CSV table of C-alpha atoms in Angstrom, one decimal:
chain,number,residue,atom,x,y,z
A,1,UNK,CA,16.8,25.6,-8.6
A,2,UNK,CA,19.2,28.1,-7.1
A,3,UNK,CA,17.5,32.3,-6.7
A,4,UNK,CA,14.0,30.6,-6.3
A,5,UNK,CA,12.8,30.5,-10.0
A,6,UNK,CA,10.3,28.8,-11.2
A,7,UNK,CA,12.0,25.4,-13.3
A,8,UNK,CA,11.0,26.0,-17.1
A,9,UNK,CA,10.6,23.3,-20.0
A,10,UNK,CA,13.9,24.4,-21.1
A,11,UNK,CA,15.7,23.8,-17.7
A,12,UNK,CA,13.6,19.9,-17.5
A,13,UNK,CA,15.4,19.4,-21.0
A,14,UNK,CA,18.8,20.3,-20.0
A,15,UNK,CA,17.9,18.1,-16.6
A,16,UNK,CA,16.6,15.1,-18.9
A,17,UNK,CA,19.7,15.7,-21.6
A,18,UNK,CA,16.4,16.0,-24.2
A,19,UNK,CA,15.5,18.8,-26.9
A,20,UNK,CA,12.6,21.1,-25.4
A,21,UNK,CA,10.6,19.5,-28.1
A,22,UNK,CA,10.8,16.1,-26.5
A,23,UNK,CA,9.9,17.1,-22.8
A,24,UNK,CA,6.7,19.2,-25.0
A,25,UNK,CA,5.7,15.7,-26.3
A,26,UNK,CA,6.1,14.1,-22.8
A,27,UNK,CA,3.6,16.1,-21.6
A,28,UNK,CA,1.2,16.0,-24.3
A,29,UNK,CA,1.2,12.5,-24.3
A,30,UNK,CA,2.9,11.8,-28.0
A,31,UNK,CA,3.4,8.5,-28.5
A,32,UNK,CA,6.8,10.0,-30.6
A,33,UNK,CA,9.1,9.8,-27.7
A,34,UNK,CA,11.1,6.7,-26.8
A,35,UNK,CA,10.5,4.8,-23.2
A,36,UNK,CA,13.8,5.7,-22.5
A,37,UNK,CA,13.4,9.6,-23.0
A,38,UNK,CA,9.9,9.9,-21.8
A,39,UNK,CA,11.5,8.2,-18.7
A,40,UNK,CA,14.3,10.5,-17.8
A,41,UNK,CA,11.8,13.5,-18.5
A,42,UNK,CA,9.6,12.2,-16.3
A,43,UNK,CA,12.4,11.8,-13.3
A,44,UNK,CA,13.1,15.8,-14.7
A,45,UNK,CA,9.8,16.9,-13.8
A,46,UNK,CA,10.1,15.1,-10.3
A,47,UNK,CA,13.3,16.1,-9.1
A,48,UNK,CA,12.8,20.0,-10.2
A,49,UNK,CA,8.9,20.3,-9.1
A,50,UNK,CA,8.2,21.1,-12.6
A,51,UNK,CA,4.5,22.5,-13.0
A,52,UNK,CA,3.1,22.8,-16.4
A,53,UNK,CA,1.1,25.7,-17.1
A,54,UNK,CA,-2.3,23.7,-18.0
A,55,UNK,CA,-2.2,22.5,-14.4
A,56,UNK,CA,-1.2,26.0,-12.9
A,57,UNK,CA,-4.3,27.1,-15.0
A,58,UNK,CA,-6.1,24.0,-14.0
A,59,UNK,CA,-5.9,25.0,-10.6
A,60,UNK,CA,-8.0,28.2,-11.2
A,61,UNK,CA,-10.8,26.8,-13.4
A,62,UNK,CA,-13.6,24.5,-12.6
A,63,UNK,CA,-13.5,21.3,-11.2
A,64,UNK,CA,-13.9,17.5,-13.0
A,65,UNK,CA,-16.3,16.2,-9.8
A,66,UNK,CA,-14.2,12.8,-10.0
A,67,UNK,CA,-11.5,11.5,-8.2
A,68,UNK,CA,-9.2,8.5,-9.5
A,69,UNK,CA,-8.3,5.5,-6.7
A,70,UNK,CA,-5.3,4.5,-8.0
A,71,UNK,CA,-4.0,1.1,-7.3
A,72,UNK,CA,-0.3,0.2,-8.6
A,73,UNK,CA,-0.7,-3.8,-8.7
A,74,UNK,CA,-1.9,-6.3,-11.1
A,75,UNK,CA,-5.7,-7.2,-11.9
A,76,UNK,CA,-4.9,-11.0,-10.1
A,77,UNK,CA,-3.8,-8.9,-6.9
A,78,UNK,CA,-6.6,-6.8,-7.6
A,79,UNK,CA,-9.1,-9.7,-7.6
A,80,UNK,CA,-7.2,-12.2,-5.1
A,81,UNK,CA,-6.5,-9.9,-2.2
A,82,UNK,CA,-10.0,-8.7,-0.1
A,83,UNK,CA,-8.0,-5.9,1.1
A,84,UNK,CA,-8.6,-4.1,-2.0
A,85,UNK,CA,-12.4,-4.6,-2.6
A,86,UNK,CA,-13.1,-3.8,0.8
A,87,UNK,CA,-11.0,0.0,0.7
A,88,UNK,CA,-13.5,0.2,-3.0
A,89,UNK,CA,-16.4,-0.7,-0.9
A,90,UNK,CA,-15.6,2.2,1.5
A,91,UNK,CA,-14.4,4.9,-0.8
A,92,UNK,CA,-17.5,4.5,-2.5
A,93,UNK,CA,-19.3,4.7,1.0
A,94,UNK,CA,-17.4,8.1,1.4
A,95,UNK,CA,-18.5,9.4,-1.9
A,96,UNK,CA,-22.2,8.3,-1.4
A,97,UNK,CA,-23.8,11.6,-0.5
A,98,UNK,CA,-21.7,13.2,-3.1
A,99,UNK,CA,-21.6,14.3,-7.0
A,100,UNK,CA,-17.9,12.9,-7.6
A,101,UNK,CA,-17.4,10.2,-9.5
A,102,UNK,CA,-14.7,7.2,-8.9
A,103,UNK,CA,-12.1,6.3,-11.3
A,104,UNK,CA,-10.5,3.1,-10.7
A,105,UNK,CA,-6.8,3.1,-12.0
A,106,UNK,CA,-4.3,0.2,-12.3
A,107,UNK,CA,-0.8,1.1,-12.8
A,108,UNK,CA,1.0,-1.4,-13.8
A,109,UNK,CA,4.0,-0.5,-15.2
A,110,UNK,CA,6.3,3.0,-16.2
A,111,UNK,CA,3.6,3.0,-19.1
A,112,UNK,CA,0.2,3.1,-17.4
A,113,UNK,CA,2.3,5.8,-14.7
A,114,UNK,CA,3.1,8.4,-17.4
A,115,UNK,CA,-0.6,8.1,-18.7
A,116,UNK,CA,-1.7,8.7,-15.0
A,117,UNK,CA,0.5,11.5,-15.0
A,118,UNK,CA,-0.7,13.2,-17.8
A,119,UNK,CA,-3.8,12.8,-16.6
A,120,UNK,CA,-3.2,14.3,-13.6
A,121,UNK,CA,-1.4,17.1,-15.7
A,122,UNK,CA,-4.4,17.8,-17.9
A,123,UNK,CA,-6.2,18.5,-14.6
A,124,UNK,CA,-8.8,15.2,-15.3
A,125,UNK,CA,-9.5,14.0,-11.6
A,126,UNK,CA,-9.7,16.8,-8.7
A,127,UNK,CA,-7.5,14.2,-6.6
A,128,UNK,CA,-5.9,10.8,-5.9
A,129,UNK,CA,-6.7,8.4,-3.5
A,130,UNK,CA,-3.2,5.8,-3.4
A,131,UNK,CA,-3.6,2.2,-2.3
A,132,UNK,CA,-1.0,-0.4,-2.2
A,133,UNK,CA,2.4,2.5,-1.5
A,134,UNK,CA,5.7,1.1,-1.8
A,135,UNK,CA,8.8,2.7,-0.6
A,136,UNK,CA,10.3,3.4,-3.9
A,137,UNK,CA,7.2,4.4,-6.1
A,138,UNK,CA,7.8,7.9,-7.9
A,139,UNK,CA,3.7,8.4,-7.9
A,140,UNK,CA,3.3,9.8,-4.6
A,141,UNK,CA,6.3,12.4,-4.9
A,142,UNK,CA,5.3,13.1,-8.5
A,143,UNK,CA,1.6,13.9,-7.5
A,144,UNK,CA,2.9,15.9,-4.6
A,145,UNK,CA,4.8,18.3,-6.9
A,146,UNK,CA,2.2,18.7,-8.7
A,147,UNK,CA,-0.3,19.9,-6.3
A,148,UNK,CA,-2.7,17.6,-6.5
A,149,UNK,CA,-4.8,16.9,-3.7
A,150,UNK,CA,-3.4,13.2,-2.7
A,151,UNK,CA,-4.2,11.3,0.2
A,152,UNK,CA,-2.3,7.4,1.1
A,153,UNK,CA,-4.1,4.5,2.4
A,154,UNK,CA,-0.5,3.9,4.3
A,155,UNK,CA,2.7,5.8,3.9
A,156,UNK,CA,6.0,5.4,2.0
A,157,UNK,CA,7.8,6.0,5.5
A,158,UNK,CA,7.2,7.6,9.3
A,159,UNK,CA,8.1,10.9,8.3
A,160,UNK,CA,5.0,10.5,5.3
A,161,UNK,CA,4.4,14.1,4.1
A,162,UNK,CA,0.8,13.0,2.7
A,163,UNK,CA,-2.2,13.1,4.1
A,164,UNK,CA,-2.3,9.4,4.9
A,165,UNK,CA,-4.6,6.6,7.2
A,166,UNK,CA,-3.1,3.7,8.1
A,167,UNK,CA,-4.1,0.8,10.4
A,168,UNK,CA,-2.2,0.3,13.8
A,169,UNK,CA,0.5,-2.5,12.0
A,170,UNK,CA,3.2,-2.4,14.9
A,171,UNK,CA,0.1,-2.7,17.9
A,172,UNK,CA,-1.7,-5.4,15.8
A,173,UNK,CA,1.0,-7.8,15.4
A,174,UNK,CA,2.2,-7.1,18.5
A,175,UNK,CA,-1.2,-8.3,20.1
A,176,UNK,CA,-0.4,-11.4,17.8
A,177,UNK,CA,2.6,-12.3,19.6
A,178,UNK,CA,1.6,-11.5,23.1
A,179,UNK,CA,-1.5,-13.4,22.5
A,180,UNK,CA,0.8,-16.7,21.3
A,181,UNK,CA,3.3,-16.4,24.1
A,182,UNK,CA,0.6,-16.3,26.4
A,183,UNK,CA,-1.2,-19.8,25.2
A,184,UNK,CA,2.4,-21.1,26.3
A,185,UNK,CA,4.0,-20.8,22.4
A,186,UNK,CA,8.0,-20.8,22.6
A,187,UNK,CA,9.0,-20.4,19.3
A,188,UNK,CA,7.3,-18.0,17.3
A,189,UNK,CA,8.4,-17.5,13.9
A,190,UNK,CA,7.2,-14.8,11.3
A,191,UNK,CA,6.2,-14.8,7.7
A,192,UNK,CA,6.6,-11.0,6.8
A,193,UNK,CA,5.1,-8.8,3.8
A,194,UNK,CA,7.5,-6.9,1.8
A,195,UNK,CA,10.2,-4.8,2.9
A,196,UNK,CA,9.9,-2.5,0.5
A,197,UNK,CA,6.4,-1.7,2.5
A,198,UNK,CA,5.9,0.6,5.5
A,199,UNK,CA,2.9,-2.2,6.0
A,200,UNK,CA,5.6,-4.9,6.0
A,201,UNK,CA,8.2,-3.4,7.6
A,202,UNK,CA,5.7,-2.1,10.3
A,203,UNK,CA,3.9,-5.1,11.2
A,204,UNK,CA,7.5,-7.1,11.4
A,205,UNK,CA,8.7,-4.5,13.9
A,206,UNK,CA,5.9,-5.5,16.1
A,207,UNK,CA,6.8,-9.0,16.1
A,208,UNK,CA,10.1,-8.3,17.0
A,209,UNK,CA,9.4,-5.8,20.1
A,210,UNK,CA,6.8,-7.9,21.2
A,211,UNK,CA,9.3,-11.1,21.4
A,212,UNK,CA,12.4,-8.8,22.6
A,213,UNK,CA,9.7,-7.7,25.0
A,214,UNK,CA,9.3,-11.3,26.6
A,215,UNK,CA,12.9,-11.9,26.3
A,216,UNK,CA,11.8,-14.5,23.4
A,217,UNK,CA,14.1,-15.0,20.0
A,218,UNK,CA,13.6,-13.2,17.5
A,219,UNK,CA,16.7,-14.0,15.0
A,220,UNK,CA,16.5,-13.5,11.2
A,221,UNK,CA,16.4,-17.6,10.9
A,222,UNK,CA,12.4,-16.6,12.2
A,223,UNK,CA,11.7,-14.7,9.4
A,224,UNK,CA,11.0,-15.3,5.9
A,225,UNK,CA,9.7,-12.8,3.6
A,226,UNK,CA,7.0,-12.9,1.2
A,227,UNK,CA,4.3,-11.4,-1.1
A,228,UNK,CA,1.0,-11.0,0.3
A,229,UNK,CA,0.3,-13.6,-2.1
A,230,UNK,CA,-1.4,-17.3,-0.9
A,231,UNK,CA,1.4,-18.8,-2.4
A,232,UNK,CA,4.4,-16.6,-1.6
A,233,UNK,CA,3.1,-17.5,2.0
A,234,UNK,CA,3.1,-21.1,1.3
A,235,UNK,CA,6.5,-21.3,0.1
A,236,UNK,CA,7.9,-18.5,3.1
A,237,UNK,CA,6.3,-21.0,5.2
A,238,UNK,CA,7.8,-24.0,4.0
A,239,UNK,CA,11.4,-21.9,4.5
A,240,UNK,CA,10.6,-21.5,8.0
A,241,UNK,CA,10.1,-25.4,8.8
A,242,UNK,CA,13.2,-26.3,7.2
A,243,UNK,CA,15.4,-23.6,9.0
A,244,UNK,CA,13.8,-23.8,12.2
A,245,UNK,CA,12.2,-27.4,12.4
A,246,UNK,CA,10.7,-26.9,16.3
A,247,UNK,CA,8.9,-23.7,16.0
A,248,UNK,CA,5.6,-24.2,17.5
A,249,UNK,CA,4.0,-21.1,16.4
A,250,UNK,CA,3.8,-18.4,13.2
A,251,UNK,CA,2.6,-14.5,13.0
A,252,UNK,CA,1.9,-14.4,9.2
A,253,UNK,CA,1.5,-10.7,8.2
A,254,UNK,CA,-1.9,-11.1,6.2
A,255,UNK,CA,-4.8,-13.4,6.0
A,256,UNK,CA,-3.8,-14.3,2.1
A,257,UNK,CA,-0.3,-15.4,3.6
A,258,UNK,CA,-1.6,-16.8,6.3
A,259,UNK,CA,-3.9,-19.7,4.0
A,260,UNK,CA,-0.9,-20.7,2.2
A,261,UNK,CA,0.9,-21.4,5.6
A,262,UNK,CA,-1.9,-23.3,6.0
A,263,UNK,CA,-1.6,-25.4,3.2
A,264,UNK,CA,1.8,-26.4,4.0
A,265,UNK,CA,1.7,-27.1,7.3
A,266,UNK,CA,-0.8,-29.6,6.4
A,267,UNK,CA,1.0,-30.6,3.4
A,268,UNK,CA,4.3,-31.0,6.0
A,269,UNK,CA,2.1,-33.1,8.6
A,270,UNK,CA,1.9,-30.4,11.1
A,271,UNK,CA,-1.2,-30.1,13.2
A,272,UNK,CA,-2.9,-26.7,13.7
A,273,UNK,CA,-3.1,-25.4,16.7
A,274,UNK,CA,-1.5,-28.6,18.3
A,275,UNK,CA,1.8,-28.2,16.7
A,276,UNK,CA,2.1,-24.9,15.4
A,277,UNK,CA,-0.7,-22.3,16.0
A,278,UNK,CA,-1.0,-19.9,13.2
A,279,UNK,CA,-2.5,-15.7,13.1
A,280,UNK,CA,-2.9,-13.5,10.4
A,281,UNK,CA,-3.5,-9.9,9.6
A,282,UNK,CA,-6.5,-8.2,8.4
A,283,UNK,CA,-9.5,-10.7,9.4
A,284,UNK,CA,-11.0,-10.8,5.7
A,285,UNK,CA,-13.5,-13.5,4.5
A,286,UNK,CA,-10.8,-15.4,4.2
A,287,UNK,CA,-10.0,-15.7,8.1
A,288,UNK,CA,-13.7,-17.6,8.6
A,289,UNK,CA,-13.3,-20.1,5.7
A,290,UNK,CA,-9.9,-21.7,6.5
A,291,UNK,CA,-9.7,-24.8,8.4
A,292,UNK,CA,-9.1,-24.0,11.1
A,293,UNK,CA,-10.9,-21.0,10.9
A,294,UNK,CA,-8.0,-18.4,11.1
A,295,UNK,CA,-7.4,-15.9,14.6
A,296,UNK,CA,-6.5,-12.7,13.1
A,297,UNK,CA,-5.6,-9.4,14.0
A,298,UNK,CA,-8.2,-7.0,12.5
A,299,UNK,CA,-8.0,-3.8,10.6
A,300,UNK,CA,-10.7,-1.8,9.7
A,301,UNK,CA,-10.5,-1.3,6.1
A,302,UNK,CA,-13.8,-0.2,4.7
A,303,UNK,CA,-13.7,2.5,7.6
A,304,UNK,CA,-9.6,3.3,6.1
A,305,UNK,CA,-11.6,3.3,2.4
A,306,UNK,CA,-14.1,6.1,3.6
A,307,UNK,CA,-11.6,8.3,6.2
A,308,UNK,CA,-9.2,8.8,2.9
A,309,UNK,CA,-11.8,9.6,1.3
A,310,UNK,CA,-13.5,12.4,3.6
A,311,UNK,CA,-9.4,13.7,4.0
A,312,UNK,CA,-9.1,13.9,0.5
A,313,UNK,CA,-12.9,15.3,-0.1
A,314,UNK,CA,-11.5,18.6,2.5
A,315,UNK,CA,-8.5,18.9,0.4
A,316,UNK,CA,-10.3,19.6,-2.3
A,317,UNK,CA,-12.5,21.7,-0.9
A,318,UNK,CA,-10.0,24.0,0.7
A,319,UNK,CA,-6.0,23.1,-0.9
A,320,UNK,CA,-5.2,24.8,2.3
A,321,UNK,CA,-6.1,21.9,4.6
A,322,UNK,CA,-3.1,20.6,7.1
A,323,UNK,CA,-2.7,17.3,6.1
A,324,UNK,CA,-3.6,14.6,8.3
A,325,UNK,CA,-2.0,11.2,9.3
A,326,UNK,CA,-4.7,8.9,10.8
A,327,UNK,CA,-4.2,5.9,12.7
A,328,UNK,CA,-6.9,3.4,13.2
A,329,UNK,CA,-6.9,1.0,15.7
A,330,UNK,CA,-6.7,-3.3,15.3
A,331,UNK,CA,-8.4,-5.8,17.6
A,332,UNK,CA,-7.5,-9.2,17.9
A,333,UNK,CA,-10.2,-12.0,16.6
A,334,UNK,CA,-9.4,-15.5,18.1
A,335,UNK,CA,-10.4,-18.6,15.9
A,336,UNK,CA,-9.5,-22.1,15.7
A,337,UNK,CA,-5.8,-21.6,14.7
A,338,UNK,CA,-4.5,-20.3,17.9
């Protein structure tokens, strides 16, 4: 917006190519608009900063005492990956001497994101706690024009404008590596989390510098992408031991990953450790129950759960706060597996 005004309803529905009257409904949460429009009005709103007055008056009235942790996956994720019941656990630890109230929020698809964003826009929740951020999600930039007091457990990116805590991904898996070059392991190979992850990217770079490091491979024919899910790990795992038959050892970038390496190595005959020694990332449950029980770089995610929590408390409590971008430290835990 050129001469510094304020973007209006009329200059989102020029933006959108939709009548006022559509972007009006948008907002208001009418189910009389079509995916389509409600989606390009949306994108409008984004891209201009568009504020709607009941959240400019929202900001001056009283406050809702609740907060939403949003989490953009499915209810399987939600249920199969520890990760996210131990952030729940520690949110709730943060809130514990306080009146707010948690709302849990799965967002799911462009749907279940316009509803969140008119709740935000009707001023429901007094901020947003964001688990689970992908590169490409429109949430965290559409809560940050609005105002809203948002704080990331991870980032989108390095340069993350958010208030945002994150584990030490690049150090942890790093450690990984150093620890299974130094048990005499040539060929280390990785099963990374998505790229579309600062959490994947992150922990892949420290694989790679810790390898370049030691003057160690570290080709693409040693990595194989996956989900974070047990099985997307399985199969990543079973790409690895075709392409690259003699590896003696795998970083796998979290614990879930890491059991469905597991079950095909045995599946493919290989012994663990005496073949190929195997880590993961996070040192869940999971890590103790696998056989072998699992070495694993830890993360402390009930302490993540309550630091975004206390950020997110202060930037409620004063909008003026600098936002913060926290880094908590990992340990290795050594186990059966390597």
């Amino acid at each position: 917006m050129g001469g510094g005004q304020r973007p209006t309803i009329k200059t989102v529905a020029a933006r959108a190519g939709v009548g006022r009257t559509t972007v009006s409904r948008v907002i208001n949460g009418s189910s009389l608009v079509s995916d389509e429009a409600r989606t390009a009005v949306m994108t409008a709103i984004a891209e201009l900063g568009y504020v709607p007055n009941s959240v400019a008056r929202g900001l001056v009235t009283s406050r809702t005492d609740s907060v939403a942790l949003v989490v953009p996956e499915s209810e399987s994720r939600l249920g199969s990956e520890p990760y996210f019941s131990a952030v729940i656990r520690g949110v709730s630890t943060g809130l514990a001497d306080t009146r707010t109230q948690l709302q849990l929020v799965l967002v799911r698809d462009a749907g279940e994101r316009d509803q969140l964003t008119r709740s935000v826009t009707e001023r429901r929740v007094d901020g947003v706690l964001l688990v689970s951020v992908h590169t490409d999600d429109p949430l965290p930039g559409l809560l940050e024009e609005m105002g809203l007091p948002t704080v990331l457990a991870g980032r989108r990116s390095p340069g993350e404008s958010l208030s945002h805590v994150h584990a030490d991904n690049a150090g942890g898996a790093a450690s990984a590596v150093r620890h299974l070059l130094a048990g005499g392991r040539r060929t280390v190979a990785t099963v990374a989390g998505p790229m579309d992850m600062d959490v994947g990217l992150s922990r892949l770079r420290g694989w790679r510098q810790a390898l370049d490091s030691a003057g160690r491979p570290s080709g693409p024919d040693l990595v194989a992408v996956a989900d974070f899910t047990e099985e997307g790990g399985r199969r990543a795992m079973g790409e690895l031991l075709d392409r690259v038959p003699a590896l003696d050892a795998v970083f796998v970038a979290s614990d879930v990953m890491a059991a469905g390496a597991l079950r095909e190595l045995r599946a493919r005959g290989r012994r663990v450790p005496a073949d190929v020694a195997v880590v993961g990332f996070d040192d869940s449950f999971l890590a103790r129950h696998t056989d072998p029980p699992l070495t694993t770089v830890r993360q402390p995610v009930e302490e993540l759960g309550v630091t975004i929590t206390r950020l997110l408390l202060a930037e409620i409590a004063d909008p003026a706060t600098p936002r913060r971008h926290v880094v908590l430290p990992t340990e290795l835990v050594v186990r059966g597996s390597a």
